[in-house]
XYZ file of C-alpha atoms in Angstrom:
634
model
C 36.223 103.654 109.437
C 33.160 104.541 107.375
C 33.597 106.144 104.265
C 33.242 109.901 105.033
C 35.986 109.760 107.648
C 38.281 107.643 105.583
C 38.460 110.027 102.908
C 38.541 112.825 105.763
C 41.488 110.612 106.714
C 43.345 110.640 103.317
C 43.020 114.178 102.224
C 44.449 115.112 106.230
C 47.454 112.347 104.851
C 47.735 113.946 101.790
C 47.873 118.028 102.959
C 50.434 116.518 105.430
C 52.619 115.739 102.701
C 51.958 119.107 100.883
C 52.552 121.126 104.216
C 56.582 119.489 104.623
C 56.861 120.166 100.881
C 56.212 123.425 100.971
C 57.846 124.094 104.721
C 60.957 122.650 103.611
C 61.473 123.918 99.916
C 60.568 127.342 101.009
C 63.374 127.508 103.423
C 65.789 125.971 101.253
C 64.597 128.738 98.417
C 65.240 131.372 101.118
C 68.456 129.750 102.317
C 69.802 129.282 98.196
C 69.045 133.116 97.547
C 70.680 134.120 100.105
C 73.785 131.893 100.052
C 74.050 132.765 96.232
C 74.242 136.692 97.748
C 76.601 136.180 100.113
C 78.203 132.432 100.183
C 82.131 133.512 98.667
C 82.238 129.674 97.490
C 78.613 129.995 95.929
C 80.122 129.955 92.738
C 83.225 128.586 93.682
C 82.746 125.415 94.816
C 85.960 123.674 96.069
C 87.739 120.511 96.701
C 85.340 117.188 96.946
C 82.209 119.615 95.677
C 84.531 120.919 92.562
C 85.775 117.625 91.478
C 82.136 116.579 90.955
C 81.257 119.819 89.518
C 84.675 119.096 86.742
C 83.782 115.218 86.580
C 79.896 116.279 85.869
C 80.858 118.675 83.585
C 82.731 115.998 81.134
C 79.932 114.124 81.832
C 77.929 117.047 80.186
C 80.217 117.154 77.246
C 80.482 113.459 76.659
C 84.111 113.966 77.676
C 86.136 111.196 79.561
C 87.397 111.902 82.596
C 88.633 109.054 84.504
C 89.856 106.030 82.104
C 91.305 103.915 85.584
C 88.796 101.981 87.464
C 86.551 104.243 88.956
C 88.296 106.230 92.408
C 85.237 107.449 94.202
C 81.851 105.930 93.632
C 80.453 107.148 89.882
C 76.592 108.121 90.718
C 76.610 111.513 92.331
C 78.844 112.977 89.591
C 76.756 111.809 87.113
C 73.314 113.061 88.399
C 75.091 116.486 88.915
C 76.208 116.122 84.852
C 72.878 115.306 83.560
C 71.750 118.634 85.565
C 74.291 120.177 83.440
C 73.302 118.774 80.200
C 69.808 119.403 80.139
C 69.777 122.686 81.718
C 72.874 124.174 81.150
C 76.053 124.555 83.294
C 74.005 126.720 86.207
C 75.274 126.265 89.614
C 71.957 127.735 91.275
C 69.356 125.559 89.239
C 71.727 121.964 90.128
C 70.800 123.229 93.932
C 67.272 124.771 93.335
C 67.112 120.728 92.325
C 68.813 119.623 94.839
C 66.344 120.943 97.123
C 63.904 119.460 95.978
C 64.840 116.092 95.924
C 65.319 117.073 100.246
C 62.245 118.361 100.029
C 61.321 115.244 98.697
C 62.995 113.166 100.766
C 61.118 114.642 103.707
C 58.584 113.602 102.414
C 59.292 110.024 102.572
C 60.272 110.206 105.822
C 57.146 111.291 107.055
C 55.369 108.008 105.057
C 57.959 105.804 106.885
C 57.440 107.606 110.158
C 53.347 106.351 109.782
C 54.615 102.960 108.308
C 56.265 101.951 110.803
C 55.569 104.154 113.795
C 51.891 106.561 113.617
C 50.363 108.882 111.277
C 51.882 112.080 113.809
C 54.747 110.197 114.376
C 55.769 110.889 110.554
C 54.043 113.908 110.696
C 56.620 115.986 113.420
C 59.893 113.854 112.248
C 59.203 115.296 108.336
C 59.208 118.319 109.600
C 61.720 118.488 112.359
C 63.908 117.074 109.010
C 62.639 119.988 106.619
C 63.534 122.690 109.238
C 67.067 120.944 110.507
C 70.012 123.014 109.101
C 72.127 120.393 108.576
C 69.569 119.290 106.308
C 69.313 122.553 104.577
C 73.041 123.237 104.313
C 73.670 119.973 102.776
C 71.099 120.125 99.936
C 72.451 123.233 98.471
C 75.904 122.005 98.720
C 77.730 119.824 95.332
C 77.797 116.816 97.506
C 76.706 113.587 97.678
C 74.200 113.598 100.639
C 71.117 114.858 99.260
C 71.212 111.954 96.631
C 71.983 109.360 99.126
C 69.513 110.387 101.970
C 66.705 110.392 98.397
C 66.862 107.149 97.755
C 67.475 105.689 100.990
C 64.376 107.102 102.514
C 63.024 105.654 99.065
C 65.072 102.506 99.374
C 62.910 101.830 102.908
C 59.632 103.035 102.054
C 59.421 99.964 99.318
C 61.134 98.494 102.170
C 58.302 98.866 104.528
C 55.341 97.841 101.825
C 58.115 95.274 100.430
C 54.420 92.325 102.293
C 51.603 94.421 100.384
C 52.871 93.873 96.832
C 55.510 91.714 95.201
C 57.794 94.190 93.685
C 58.435 96.473 96.421
C 61.138 93.854 97.918
C 62.879 94.373 94.002
C 62.465 98.208 94.284
C 63.848 98.312 97.536
C 66.467 95.939 96.409
C 66.890 98.400 93.652
C 66.915 101.840 95.716
C 69.731 99.827 97.822
C 72.144 99.091 95.153
C 71.490 102.804 94.253
C 72.445 104.543 96.887
C 75.327 102.233 97.277
C 77.743 103.507 93.335
C 76.113 107.199 95.405
C 78.644 105.871 98.528
C 79.576 102.284 98.484
C 79.213 101.553 102.500
C 75.749 101.072 102.403
C 76.713 97.475 100.859
C 77.597 96.697 104.560
C 73.779 96.999 104.700
C 72.599 95.070 101.609
C 74.599 91.997 102.842
C 73.047 92.456 106.702
C 70.312 92.409 105.615
C 69.116 89.195 104.836
C 69.665 88.177 108.638
C 66.377 90.163 109.089
C 64.458 87.797 106.725
C 65.977 85.062 108.024
C 64.403 85.773 111.832
C 60.911 87.189 110.489
C 60.137 84.342 108.436
C 63.037 81.355 107.868
C 60.815 79.041 105.171
C 60.639 82.153 102.223
C 64.283 83.791 103.557
C 66.333 82.664 100.938
C 63.884 83.432 98.214
C 63.770 87.277 99.243
C 67.352 87.310 100.563
C 67.701 86.174 96.445
C 64.945 89.238 94.737
C 66.635 91.775 97.559
C 70.285 91.395 96.340
C 69.913 90.685 93.377
C 68.190 93.640 92.559
C 70.302 95.435 94.160
C 73.651 94.522 92.314
C 71.143 95.586 89.026
C 72.748 99.171 88.920
C 76.273 97.983 90.782
C 76.422 95.477 88.004
C 77.233 98.201 84.854
C 80.100 99.871 86.978
C 81.664 96.530 87.654
C 81.799 95.626 84.265
C 82.660 99.615 83.387
C 85.519 99.217 85.451
C 87.447 95.525 84.454
C 87.344 96.820 80.865
C 89.146 100.110 81.895
C 91.243 98.479 84.880
C 91.600 94.938 83.896
C 90.727 94.306 87.421
C 88.135 93.628 89.770
C 86.528 96.657 91.481
C 82.657 96.225 92.335
C 82.208 100.295 92.574
C 85.438 102.412 93.779
C 88.879 101.876 94.673
C 89.296 104.298 97.304
C 88.788 102.287 100.503
C 92.037 101.162 100.426
C 93.285 104.807 100.472
C 90.640 106.076 102.868
C 91.138 102.867 105.695
C 95.027 104.589 105.786
C 94.055 108.066 106.297
C 91.975 107.058 109.335
C 94.483 104.113 110.914
C 98.022 106.111 111.327
C 100.027 107.005 113.882
C 99.047 110.809 112.563
C 94.868 110.411 112.375
C 92.851 112.130 114.616
C 89.763 110.316 112.695
C 87.858 113.249 111.205
C 91.099 114.952 108.375
C 90.934 112.969 105.062
C 94.770 113.641 104.260
C 96.431 111.220 103.698
C 100.211 111.979 105.730
C 102.662 113.782 103.858
C 100.231 114.953 101.085
C 99.053 118.130 99.930
C 96.106 119.359 101.424
C 94.313 120.245 98.264
C 92.493 117.328 96.323
C 94.205 116.928 93.191
C 97.620 117.315 95.017
C 96.464 115.106 97.639
C 95.954 112.290 95.126
C 98.837 112.751 92.644
C 100.479 112.886 96.011
C 98.838 109.626 97.146
C 99.666 107.954 93.509
C 103.400 109.253 93.589
C 104.359 107.344 97.160
C 102.632 104.177 95.793
C 104.498 104.267 93.418
C 107.733 105.207 94.122
C 107.839 102.530 96.626
C 106.908 99.808 94.186
C 109.257 101.206 91.472
C 106.365 100.925 88.821
C 103.933 103.061 87.696
C 100.274 100.498 89.544
C 96.679 100.975 88.351
C 94.507 102.123 91.037
C 93.487 99.229 92.919
C 97.108 98.617 92.863
C 97.807 101.903 94.835
C 94.456 100.677 97.440
C 96.297 97.619 98.200
C 98.969 99.271 98.458
C 97.477 101.633 101.446
C 95.488 99.358 102.402
C 98.444 97.372 103.260
C 100.047 100.846 105.137
C 96.833 100.458 106.968
C 96.255 97.230 108.514
C 100.330 97.192 109.211
C 99.639 99.971 111.793
C 96.703 97.779 113.834
C 99.724 94.926 113.761
C 102.330 97.443 114.913
C 100.165 99.951 117.199
C 97.183 97.896 118.093
C 96.701 99.882 121.528
C 96.806 103.140 119.409
C 94.826 101.997 116.764
C 92.324 100.694 119.082
C 92.129 103.768 120.934
C 91.969 105.813 117.825
C 88.761 103.652 116.814
C 86.897 104.474 120.146
C 87.421 108.110 119.412
C 85.915 107.909 115.731
C 83.106 106.332 117.588
C 82.858 109.540 119.953
C 82.523 111.441 117.249
C 79.678 109.967 115.291
C 77.499 109.771 117.685
C 79.247 114.056 119.152
C 76.758 116.951 118.885
C 79.929 118.545 117.100
C 79.616 118.642 113.940
C 83.183 117.534 112.202
C 84.111 119.850 109.179
C 85.066 118.403 105.768
C 86.202 120.701 102.869
C 85.114 123.528 104.424
C 84.342 124.605 108.015
C 80.810 124.607 108.580
C 81.212 126.607 111.829
C 82.562 129.157 109.932
C 81.010 129.706 106.697
C 77.433 129.310 108.297
C 77.916 133.164 109.009
C 76.770 133.864 105.289
C 72.760 132.720 105.782
C 70.641 132.815 107.829
C 71.472 128.685 109.646
C 74.320 130.818 111.599
C 70.921 131.102 114.045
C 69.967 127.830 113.982
C 72.825 125.309 114.702
C 76.198 126.475 117.208
C 78.846 124.888 118.851
C 80.254 126.166 122.596
C 82.334 124.010 125.320
C 79.558 122.265 126.969
C 76.295 122.290 124.249
C 76.473 121.746 120.741
C 73.107 122.644 118.560
C 71.053 120.883 117.354
C 72.737 117.364 117.285
C 73.988 117.667 120.680
C 70.165 117.313 121.671
C 68.332 115.436 118.790
C 70.662 112.664 119.641
C 69.485 111.678 123.211
C 66.605 111.896 122.341
C 66.830 109.616 119.975
C 68.311 106.921 122.539
C 65.757 107.904 124.602
C 63.039 106.981 121.818
C 65.044 103.895 121.233
C 64.925 102.541 124.192
C 61.396 102.876 124.462
C 60.025 101.861 121.741
C 62.263 98.783 121.977
C 59.181 96.550 122.238
C 58.380 97.681 118.737
C 61.482 95.613 117.992
C 60.968 93.433 115.385
C 58.934 95.616 113.636
C 61.737 97.848 114.212
C 64.868 95.260 113.366
C 65.847 96.890 109.503
C 66.511 99.921 111.128
C 68.445 98.597 114.108
C 70.446 97.310 110.909
C 70.870 100.218 109.252
C 71.916 102.406 111.657
C 74.271 99.951 113.359
C 76.478 98.725 109.744
C 76.271 101.673 108.246
C 77.781 103.368 111.807
C 80.536 99.815 111.131
C 81.314 101.076 107.442
C 82.672 104.523 108.861
C 84.493 104.631 111.828
C 87.475 102.144 110.828
C 87.650 105.167 108.161
C 86.937 108.736 108.906
C 84.404 110.433 109.976
C 82.433 113.905 109.111
C 79.497 115.415 109.784
C 77.797 114.490 106.228
C 79.127 110.912 106.235
C 76.324 110.688 109.327
C 73.524 112.644 107.594
C 71.348 109.604 106.586
C 71.291 108.051 109.924
C 69.537 111.344 111.101
C 65.768 110.370 109.531
C 65.680 107.683 111.828
C 66.541 109.631 114.576
C 64.474 112.069 114.347
C 61.684 108.825 114.324
C 62.955 108.073 117.545
C 63.490 111.754 118.989
C 59.132 111.865 118.118
C 58.919 108.950 119.816
C 60.811 110.229 123.302
C 58.969 112.794 123.542
C 55.419 111.518 122.414
C 56.177 108.255 125.030
C 57.725 109.603 127.711
C 53.919 110.924 129.741
C 52.704 107.420 128.919
C 54.793 105.012 131.086
C 55.344 103.958 133.697
C 56.905 106.023 136.759
C 60.709 103.441 136.464
C 59.973 103.585 132.738
C 59.917 107.849 132.949
C 63.640 107.382 135.155
C 65.413 104.979 132.268
C 64.703 106.974 129.856
C 65.359 110.007 131.487
C 68.553 109.595 132.974
C 69.639 107.574 129.263
C 68.499 111.166 128.161
C 70.850 113.165 130.872
C 73.131 111.194 131.112
C 74.046 111.028 126.968
C 73.435 115.014 126.320
C 76.699 115.605 129.138
C 78.411 112.782 126.982
C 78.397 113.493 124.223
C 78.035 117.519 124.816
C 81.248 117.788 126.338
C 84.429 117.848 124.322
C 85.769 114.914 124.948
C 88.543 113.178 122.727
C 89.741 116.548 121.698
C 86.659 117.048 119.875
C 84.923 120.111 119.217
C 87.538 122.391 118.067
C 87.368 124.606 115.420
C 89.644 123.550 111.916
C 92.428 126.001 110.404
C 91.354 129.835 110.738
C 94.104 130.948 108.060
C 92.725 128.592 105.442
C 89.284 128.943 106.413
C 89.784 132.923 105.268
C 92.151 131.410 102.505
C 89.219 129.359 101.149
C 87.047 132.709 101.222
C 89.418 134.808 99.519
C 89.686 132.407 96.746
C 85.508 131.792 96.477
C 85.722 135.722 95.976
C 88.344 136.326 93.987
C 87.570 133.721 91.403
C 84.396 135.859 91.126
C 86.013 138.872 90.255
C 85.426 140.036 93.662
C 88.925 141.359 94.270
C 89.074 144.020 97.309
C 87.163 140.966 99.331
C 89.440 138.662 98.407
C 92.118 140.708 99.521
C 91.070 140.748 102.295
C 90.951 137.510 103.190
C 93.960 136.702 102.285
C 95.398 138.756 104.313
C 93.984 138.243 106.990
C 95.266 134.702 106.509
C 98.593 135.544 105.423
C 98.553 137.145 109.031
C 97.441 133.598 110.612
C 99.734 131.075 108.890
C 101.886 131.096 105.376
C 101.064 128.153 103.618
C 101.592 127.704 100.605
C 98.453 128.230 98.901
C 98.097 130.887 100.680
C 101.020 132.983 99.489
C 100.124 131.560 96.259
C 97.367 133.553 96.565
C 98.904 136.048 97.371
C 101.877 136.833 94.977
C 98.906 135.631 91.821
C 96.854 138.998 93.248
C 99.954 140.876 92.914
C 100.333 139.314 89.439
C 96.995 141.436 88.019
C 97.994 144.716 90.265
C 101.403 144.452 88.098
C 103.167 144.484 91.826
C 106.218 142.688 90.239
C 108.251 142.777 92.873
C 106.593 142.198 95.727
C 105.156 139.024 94.157
C 109.339 137.924 93.529
C 109.581 138.326 96.993
C 106.521 136.465 97.861
C 107.118 133.342 95.795
C 110.447 133.046 97.152
C 109.456 133.387 100.477
C 107.344 130.212 99.219
C 110.376 127.933 98.177
C 112.456 129.846 101.132
C 109.381 128.133 104.073
C 108.319 125.066 101.873
C 111.366 123.933 99.776
C 110.542 120.098 99.376
C 106.610 121.618 97.745
C 105.831 121.519 94.403
C 103.341 124.148 95.058
C 105.783 126.519 95.540
C 107.914 125.601 92.880
C 105.155 126.418 91.054
C 104.457 129.510 92.464
C 107.974 130.765 91.799
C 107.778 129.439 88.320
C 104.803 131.717 87.848
C 106.182 134.583 88.668
C 109.151 134.759 87.086
C 107.358 133.408 83.537
C 105.653 136.949 84.353
C 108.324 138.720 84.670
C 109.803 137.276 81.812
C 113.028 135.828 83.547
C 112.374 132.714 81.641
C 115.305 130.803 82.497
C 114.455 130.963 86.402
C 111.147 130.260 85.434
C 111.875 127.048 83.421
C 113.794 125.461 86.494
C 111.205 126.413 88.940
C 108.744 124.087 86.794
C 111.450 121.430 86.485
C 112.089 121.018 90.074
C 108.012 121.445 90.384
C 107.634 118.118 87.992
C 110.574 116.315 89.907
C 108.850 116.978 92.941
C 105.179 116.066 92.189
C 105.572 114.057 88.293
C 101.563 113.709 88.257
C 101.172 117.706 88.167
C 99.519 118.662 85.171
C 99.672 122.181 86.074
C 103.665 122.258 86.018
C 103.514 119.847 82.762
C 101.826 122.734 81.078
C 104.128 125.635 82.494
C 107.187 124.005 81.814
C 105.507 123.428 78.248
C 104.241 127.050 77.996
C 108.497 128.315 78.411
C 109.847 125.724 75.902
C 106.939 126.793 73.707
C 108.689 130.706 74.269
C 112.196 129.883 73.566
C 110.526 128.053 70.076
C 111.731 124.636 71.404
C 109.193 123.141 69.897
C 110.129 119.246 70.234
C 111.309 120.037 74.401
C 107.428 121.652 74.665
C 105.342 118.595 72.565
C 107.230 116.524 75.421
C 105.688 118.208 77.996
C 102.313 118.689 76.819
C 102.047 114.771 76.347
C 103.183 114.219 79.881
C 100.315 116.617 80.944
C 97.794 114.874 78.730
C 98.977 111.255 79.741
C 98.297 112.461 83.095
C 94.766 114.126 82.109
C 93.781 113.567 78.983
C 91.108 116.524 79.343
C 93.268 118.997 80.794
C 92.463 121.686 77.660
C 95.280 124.429 78.815
C 97.530 121.572 77.435
C 95.341 120.118 74.626
C 95.302 123.821 73.315
C 98.724 123.817 73.188
C 99.249 121.386 72.426
C 97.677 122.367 68.908
C 100.529 125.602 68.935
C 102.966 123.057 68.722
C 101.316 121.249 66.009
C 100.857 124.947 64.509
C 104.211 126.489 64.725
C 105.230 122.699 62.876
C 102.641 123.489 60.011
C 100.424 120.398 60.890
C 96.838 122.659 60.940
C 95.032 119.952 60.516
C 96.348 118.390 63.459
C 95.986 121.708 65.571
C 92.556 122.365 64.056
C 90.921 119.455 65.734
C 93.172 119.527 69.528
C 91.416 122.878 69.582
C 87.724 121.627 67.967
C 88.530 118.860 71.403
C 88.693 122.104 73.536
C 85.819 123.042 72.897
C 84.230 119.749 73.072
C 85.376 119.748 76.292
C 84.894 123.370 77.358
C 82.930 125.684 74.864
C 83.935 129.251 76.718
C 87.380 128.328 75.938
C 87.845 131.983 74.338
C 91.327 131.280 72.670
C 90.759 127.941 71.421
C 87.683 129.765 69.828
C 90.055 132.757 68.093
C 93.185 130.671 67.645
C 89.844 127.817 65.200
C 89.203 131.325 63.231
C 93.107 132.608 62.293
C 92.913 128.821 61.319
C 90.572 130.271 57.870
């Protein structure tokens, strides 16, 4: 190619990257602006997003969040914590940075497509990713996929160029290792990739495998070392695998619900129940890894007792992985998409799920039509298979399969571009693959395609509005939820809102209904305790909080509230015991720290009170009561 033609091609390639990045960023910013205005959860993260937010806050404030080995992989919370530390705790700025990162990922896919197929395929795939609604959505969530997809695509891009310069291989390993401390399931791919080294070049495969694996473990080993220091046990990255295995392998599992049977649906409630049940059966306190082994053993027992039921459940999860239906987790995407333009870009009907229900059948056809390039594509095949396998033995959600979608884009583009070039027989086979897979994976087989609980959707929306001070909208949503269900969390929010309106008698009715309807749930007694305390019926409130901590020994709010009752009765010794118990469970629980400071103050230990209130402000600079208490000490 002449120098002038090369320069023209190079300029065209750069312009393609600029176009992809610009369009991807534009639609993501438009989405964020619209979500900021309309989405009730934009400034009120829930479930996993809230957990990441709380962890990131602790990181930004140099506070310890977890004293044991990590329960969940730590990279994303540290990434979010770094954003908070540099830019302040601004959820819009954090999401804007993620929008930039997601747009870069679209560019990375274009570059990968150029390398393994051709420039046009990479450009079209990059554009598909830029406008794909699920990527726009998850790039705006405080969840792992936006960082994970970037790391995996970066790792693949370096891997594709490993034969050009020696350092690309360890860079690929480093990116995949970082991906593993964002999502440990990546480890399975890291371990199987040396298979490709062996078949590609048996002479040097061992050395290349050692370089790749060594680089991959560079970011993992510090996490492992930290876990050992904290727990005195070997936990490679995080200890939730056994718990997740039981979630997806028990007689009540549907392969999608991310809750241990018999535990609460809230994040901390479920986490505490998982610990409480394991320790109750063991008869002693357990470390995280011991709790995980407990649940892993239960999941394996399910396979031993009910192998056919377990196998059926696994087949259901295989289907769910490829189904056009987007399985929700944390919140129902099909419900909450109504707040932005994404409402028009994906949908779910009985016989048609868009867009995945179209993307995957085309990708299958593309895999078939490109099969002669199997040697070059083997790393992609290994990733698609190993990553899928690492989830089907647990449980399935839409965000878990998101990292495989960029490669589906590449194969789908190949299906469309190569179809007309094939012989008649090949076209028939490709068409048969597309049509048959379209029919199979757009149907509601295995009971898929269902919406999540509408009452909980309205409750979640109400929580978001309430936390933002949009009381009228919150009231409408909670009343809609109550018409559909009387779950504990719905009753709790309704009672809280009634208290704010000083409608004490109505709040009491709700609280008594919660205890009557849910006598075995700690949260129902927590509701009642709060209501009776607000009504100044301290003895009844104390009984309720006492019952709450009996049902949930890890409920820090209940321990704190029980301490408050004793503090109001000037039983300082008992109040101190309650606050200290809450802090043993959660050392950074600011409410308990503040109230323990009050106990010290009333005991005349002003230095200890001053220390605790300073600590509260270091953890939460917006804690005005602690700031006022420090002023009063002067």
